[in-house]
XYZ file of C-alpha atoms in Angstrom:
335
model
C -18.999 -15.633 21.680
C -20.394 -15.635 18.157
C -21.704 -12.600 16.313
C -25.324 -13.766 16.692
C -24.987 -13.910 20.484
C -23.240 -10.535 20.663
C -25.890 -8.932 18.444
C -28.595 -10.202 20.790
C -26.705 -8.773 23.768
C -26.423 -5.432 21.978
C -30.186 -4.963 22.127
C -30.146 -5.448 25.906
C -27.176 -3.123 26.349
C -29.068 -0.267 24.670
C -31.780 -0.551 27.320
C -29.428 -0.360 30.306
C -28.740 3.134 31.767
C -24.940 2.770 31.949
C -24.725 1.882 28.222
C -27.565 4.048 26.958
C -25.069 5.980 24.816
C -25.244 3.105 22.315
C -28.691 4.349 21.269
C -27.117 7.517 19.873
C -25.399 5.524 17.124
C -27.024 3.786 14.187
C -27.324 0.005 14.509
C -25.253 -0.750 11.371
C -21.865 0.570 12.635
C -22.389 -1.268 15.933
C -23.132 -4.518 14.116
C -20.116 -4.036 11.850
C -17.925 -3.604 14.932
C -19.210 -6.876 16.353
C -18.418 -8.580 13.037
C -14.884 -7.184 13.208
C -14.570 -8.463 16.775
C -15.624 -11.965 15.729
C -13.114 -11.886 12.860
C -10.338 -10.725 15.203
C -10.938 -13.572 17.663
C -11.255 -16.110 14.842
C -7.851 -15.012 13.514
C -6.406 -15.221 17.043
C -7.636 -18.758 17.684
C -6.443 -19.784 14.220
C -2.987 -18.359 15.148
C -3.116 -15.862 12.298
C -2.977 -12.805 14.561
C -2.322 -11.674 18.128
C -4.927 -11.257 20.841
C -7.314 -8.380 19.938
C -6.368 -5.072 21.524
C -8.934 -3.300 23.689
C -10.030 0.091 22.357
C -11.372 2.591 24.859
C -14.110 5.122 24.148
C -11.703 8.016 24.709
C -9.546 7.267 21.637
C -9.202 10.245 19.309
C -9.515 8.335 16.031
C -12.989 6.994 15.310
C -14.607 5.149 12.412
C -18.103 4.069 11.400
C -18.840 1.609 8.618
C -22.250 1.641 6.918
C -23.118 -1.226 4.545
C -25.871 1.003 3.169
C -27.629 4.294 3.768
C -24.893 6.895 3.141
C -25.956 8.919 0.085
C -24.293 11.769 -1.793
C -26.953 14.471 -2.073
C -24.982 17.036 -4.081
C -21.441 18.365 -4.486
C -21.406 19.731 -0.929
C -23.709 17.448 1.049
C -23.986 13.812 2.094
C -26.758 12.100 4.032
C -25.784 9.805 6.942
C -28.322 7.600 8.765
C -29.383 8.950 12.183
C -27.149 11.995 11.699
C -28.798 13.673 8.733
C -27.278 16.014 6.189
C -23.589 16.823 6.560
C -21.388 19.215 4.639
C -18.606 17.483 2.709
C -16.142 18.141 -0.087
C -16.848 15.593 -2.825
C -13.550 15.643 -4.713
C -14.898 13.520 -7.579
C -18.273 12.016 -8.549
C -18.992 8.429 -7.557
C -18.522 5.815 -10.265
C -20.621 2.675 -10.502
C -22.949 1.479 -7.742
C -22.165 2.491 -4.148
C -22.050 -0.632 -1.948
C -21.127 0.957 1.369
C -19.259 3.771 3.075
C -16.812 4.220 5.933
C -16.611 7.469 7.896
C -13.295 7.743 9.713
C -11.138 10.258 11.528
C -7.384 10.429 10.996
C -4.675 11.458 13.463
C -4.913 15.114 12.409
C -8.584 15.280 13.442
C -9.939 15.427 9.880
C -12.928 13.305 8.907
C -13.096 11.293 5.677
C -15.843 9.401 3.880
C -14.638 6.433 1.828
C -17.165 4.868 -0.543
C -16.956 1.297 -1.815
C -18.341 1.157 -5.348
C -18.895 -1.704 -7.769
C -17.359 -0.777 -11.127
C -17.157 -2.911 -14.234
C -13.572 -3.043 -15.420
C -13.205 -1.970 -19.068
C -12.669 -4.852 -21.449
C -9.249 -4.069 -22.928
C -7.392 -6.811 -24.867
C -3.995 -7.705 -23.388
C -0.992 -7.490 -25.695
C 2.775 -7.691 -25.297
C 3.924 -5.450 -28.138
C 5.895 -3.106 -25.878
C 7.400 -5.084 -22.970
C 9.677 -3.615 -20.328
C 11.714 -4.989 -17.452
C 11.917 -3.061 -14.183
C 14.543 -3.351 -11.465
C 13.647 -1.576 -8.229
C 16.068 -0.425 -5.570
C 17.182 2.373 -3.294
C 19.904 4.071 -5.367
C 17.542 4.310 -8.346
C 13.909 3.698 -7.506
C 13.190 2.102 -10.887
C 15.579 1.174 -13.669
C 13.907 0.214 -16.936
C 15.338 -2.184 -19.492
C 15.370 0.796 -21.871
C 18.057 2.402 -19.680
C 15.837 5.016 -18.015
C 16.380 5.574 -14.301
C 14.164 7.314 -11.761
C 15.642 8.562 -8.510
C 13.728 7.858 -5.280
C 11.864 10.957 -4.009
C 12.876 10.437 -0.324
C 9.977 12.435 1.116
C 10.620 11.242 4.667
C 14.353 12.017 4.533
C 13.675 15.549 3.303
C 11.245 16.212 6.181
C 13.286 14.651 8.972
C 14.448 17.988 10.422
C 10.897 19.347 10.597
C 9.715 16.130 12.189
C 12.532 16.202 14.741
C 11.689 19.769 15.802
C 7.984 18.985 16.067
C 8.678 15.797 18.019
C 10.932 17.667 20.487
C 8.158 20.201 21.169
C 5.744 17.329 21.730
C 8.142 15.652 24.187
C 8.556 18.871 26.194
C 4.831 19.579 26.484
C 3.084 18.624 29.695
C 0.920 15.534 29.453
C -2.794 16.308 29.370
C -2.305 19.968 28.388
C -3.772 21.726 25.358
C -0.295 22.557 24.107
C 0.558 18.860 24.021
C -2.607 18.162 22.011
C -1.643 20.896 19.545
C 1.914 19.572 19.269
C 0.586 16.049 18.724
C -1.618 17.240 15.857
C 1.322 19.148 14.370
C 3.392 15.942 14.266
C 0.443 14.060 12.784
C 0.007 16.700 10.055
C 3.667 16.371 9.055
C 3.382 12.581 8.827
C 0.149 12.935 6.855
C 1.791 15.312 4.399
C 4.691 12.901 3.837
C 2.243 10.051 3.314
C 0.175 12.077 0.838
C 3.280 13.063 -1.116
C 4.457 9.457 -1.298
C 1.049 8.088 -2.316
C 0.590 10.732 -5.014
C 4.058 10.123 -6.456
C 3.640 6.337 -6.499
C 0.281 6.601 -8.268
C 1.661 8.880 -10.970
C 4.867 6.897 -11.478
C 3.043 3.560 -11.774
C 0.449 5.031 -14.133
C 3.164 6.533 -16.331
C 4.831 3.133 -16.768
C 1.543 1.340 -17.467
C 0.530 3.868 -20.110
C 3.828 3.494 -21.970
C 4.232 -0.292 -21.998
C 1.927 -3.240 -22.647
C 3.764 -5.776 -20.491
C 5.709 -5.109 -17.295
C 8.208 -7.630 -15.914
C 9.235 -7.050 -12.313
C 11.115 -8.990 -9.657
C 9.028 -10.513 -6.866
C 10.984 -9.217 -3.854
C 10.332 -9.987 -0.172
C 9.903 -6.469 1.161
C 9.080 -7.690 4.696
C 12.552 -9.171 4.926
C 14.243 -6.055 3.560
C 12.631 -3.725 6.108
C 14.266 -5.732 8.919
C 17.781 -4.801 7.775
C 19.843 -1.729 8.666
C 18.328 0.002 5.612
C 14.825 -0.288 7.061
C 14.205 3.469 7.111
C 15.178 3.820 3.453
C 13.025 0.873 2.377
C 10.030 2.213 4.310
C 10.550 5.633 2.776
C 10.726 4.159 -0.736
C 7.555 2.017 -0.228
C 8.543 -0.537 -2.868
C 5.759 -2.930 -1.871
C 3.132 -0.205 -2.308
C 4.581 0.656 -5.707
C 4.271 -2.962 -6.853
C 0.659 -3.061 -5.676
C -0.178 0.149 -7.532
C 1.566 -1.176 -10.634
C -0.479 -4.386 -10.482
C -3.764 -2.526 -9.954
C -3.254 -0.032 -12.765
C -2.022 -2.727 -15.145
C -5.172 -4.777 -14.573
C -7.385 -1.734 -15.072
C -5.680 -0.745 -18.339
C -5.484 -4.278 -19.719
C -1.726 -4.701 -19.296
C 0.252 -7.756 -18.225
C 2.421 -7.952 -15.132
C 4.869 -10.866 -15.005
C 6.660 -11.513 -11.715
C 10.126 -13.022 -11.884
C 11.241 -15.160 -8.936
C 13.331 -13.420 -6.309
C 16.007 -16.134 -6.514
C 16.696 -15.417 -10.168
C 20.196 -13.880 -10.232
C 19.281 -10.957 -12.475
C 22.108 -8.672 -11.294
C 24.896 -11.239 -11.479
C 24.008 -12.678 -14.899
C 25.419 -11.103 -18.048
C 22.541 -10.480 -20.463
C 24.914 -10.901 -23.450
C 26.604 -14.264 -22.768
C 24.425 -15.346 -19.762
C 27.388 -16.226 -17.547
C 27.249 -15.504 -13.820
C 29.748 -13.419 -11.847
C 30.124 -13.046 -8.098
C 29.268 -9.465 -7.106
C 28.901 -7.453 -3.923
C 26.377 -4.725 -3.229
C 29.111 -2.126 -3.748
C 29.674 -3.241 -7.377
C 27.413 -0.880 -9.317
C 29.339 -1.186 -12.616
C 31.056 -4.441 -13.543
C 32.689 -6.093 -16.550
C 31.808 -9.619 -17.577
C 34.982 -11.799 -17.491
C 33.647 -13.997 -20.306
C 32.587 -11.524 -23.015
C 34.269 -8.371 -21.573
C 30.998 -6.399 -21.689
C 30.688 -3.564 -19.175
C 27.320 -3.465 -17.409
C 25.459 -1.095 -15.202
C 24.232 -3.318 -12.380
C 20.617 -2.106 -12.335
C 20.331 -1.783 -16.127
C 21.655 -5.298 -16.645
C 19.207 -6.629 -14.021
C 16.279 -4.920 -15.759
C 17.200 -6.504 -19.102
C 17.520 -9.961 -17.514
C 14.153 -9.505 -15.790
C 12.621 -8.642 -19.161
C 14.114 -11.739 -20.805
C 12.961 -13.997 -17.963
C 9.479 -12.448 -18.067
C 9.188 -13.095 -21.806
C 10.318 -16.675 -21.244
C 7.685 -17.190 -18.546
C 5.047 -15.711 -20.812
C 6.082 -18.071 -23.610
C 5.717 -21.163 -21.413
C 2.272 -20.020 -20.293
C 2.790 -18.690 -16.743
C 2.822 -15.185 -15.284
C 4.904 -15.852 -12.174
C 8.268 -17.496 -11.662
C 8.201 -19.695 -8.559
C 11.931 -20.498 -8.336
C 13.765 -19.351 -11.414
C 17.194 -19.965 -9.912
C 16.536 -23.386 -8.447
C 14.990 -25.118 -11.442
C 18.206 -26.955 -12.270
C 18.590 -25.301 -15.668
C 21.715 -23.452 -16.657
C 20.698 -19.812 -17.386
C 22.905 -19.865 -20.489
C 20.821 -22.721 -21.944
C 17.508 -20.914 -21.520
C 18.189 -18.798 -24.567
């Protein structure tokens, strides 16, 4: 059924005694839910997603989306339609024009208000005076073409023992008891803390790179394929895909360029001095080029090659390498 038909049925449902609870909620969140339902079924019939999952009323995590009406009254108060004034901690003033708000509850039981605001991006001219190449990985989270390396923080690995103890207490608790609910929230708080630590670190690390360099060249990796390997836990803990998204967002906001080099470009196996290729394994972290006898650090050499390929792509007028390895050109002749 279409959204128009469901919206008409919603009016009748509010009048029936068994569904009279729908009158307690504002009409906008109910309509937004029906829109989401229509989108979910459209994606299912288009074979873009699985069949929509039923969500019962008794779920502990709730959300309400308001296209309009939620207003920040002062530093401690917000106004919500049909609810009234509510106390809130406004951690920073709203920027631009508020276009909507979502009130949601996380697994720890805390409630959050997320505003969608329209902001004009500052007009900053793009330059490429200070380019840098970045190679990402697990041994060193980022290796810059300047030689700088940043170790991965491994927030999940460092909290594994605490998580294991909390999960054991949750498994022992009787289902339906208050102790089980408390243990469940304790596990959720630990996961939330790890997530907050990771998000904060990724924001700061990406912003630090963007502020230092005018152009960032990075390899376009398939993270979905990497998380299916035996190193899935390490890749999920590193959140390389999230880092690339944050890097792209902050670069656009600060007027920087981000050039993506194709994933098939053999950046690690190509000598950046003589441009000859050498067969390497993942265990080879330091190798010597058999042609020019130059000793390379694997990640540092890859970062330099990514920088060179990014500058080449920028010179030919594109910002993304589709298939840098399969273009039929000898890498030694590119230079």
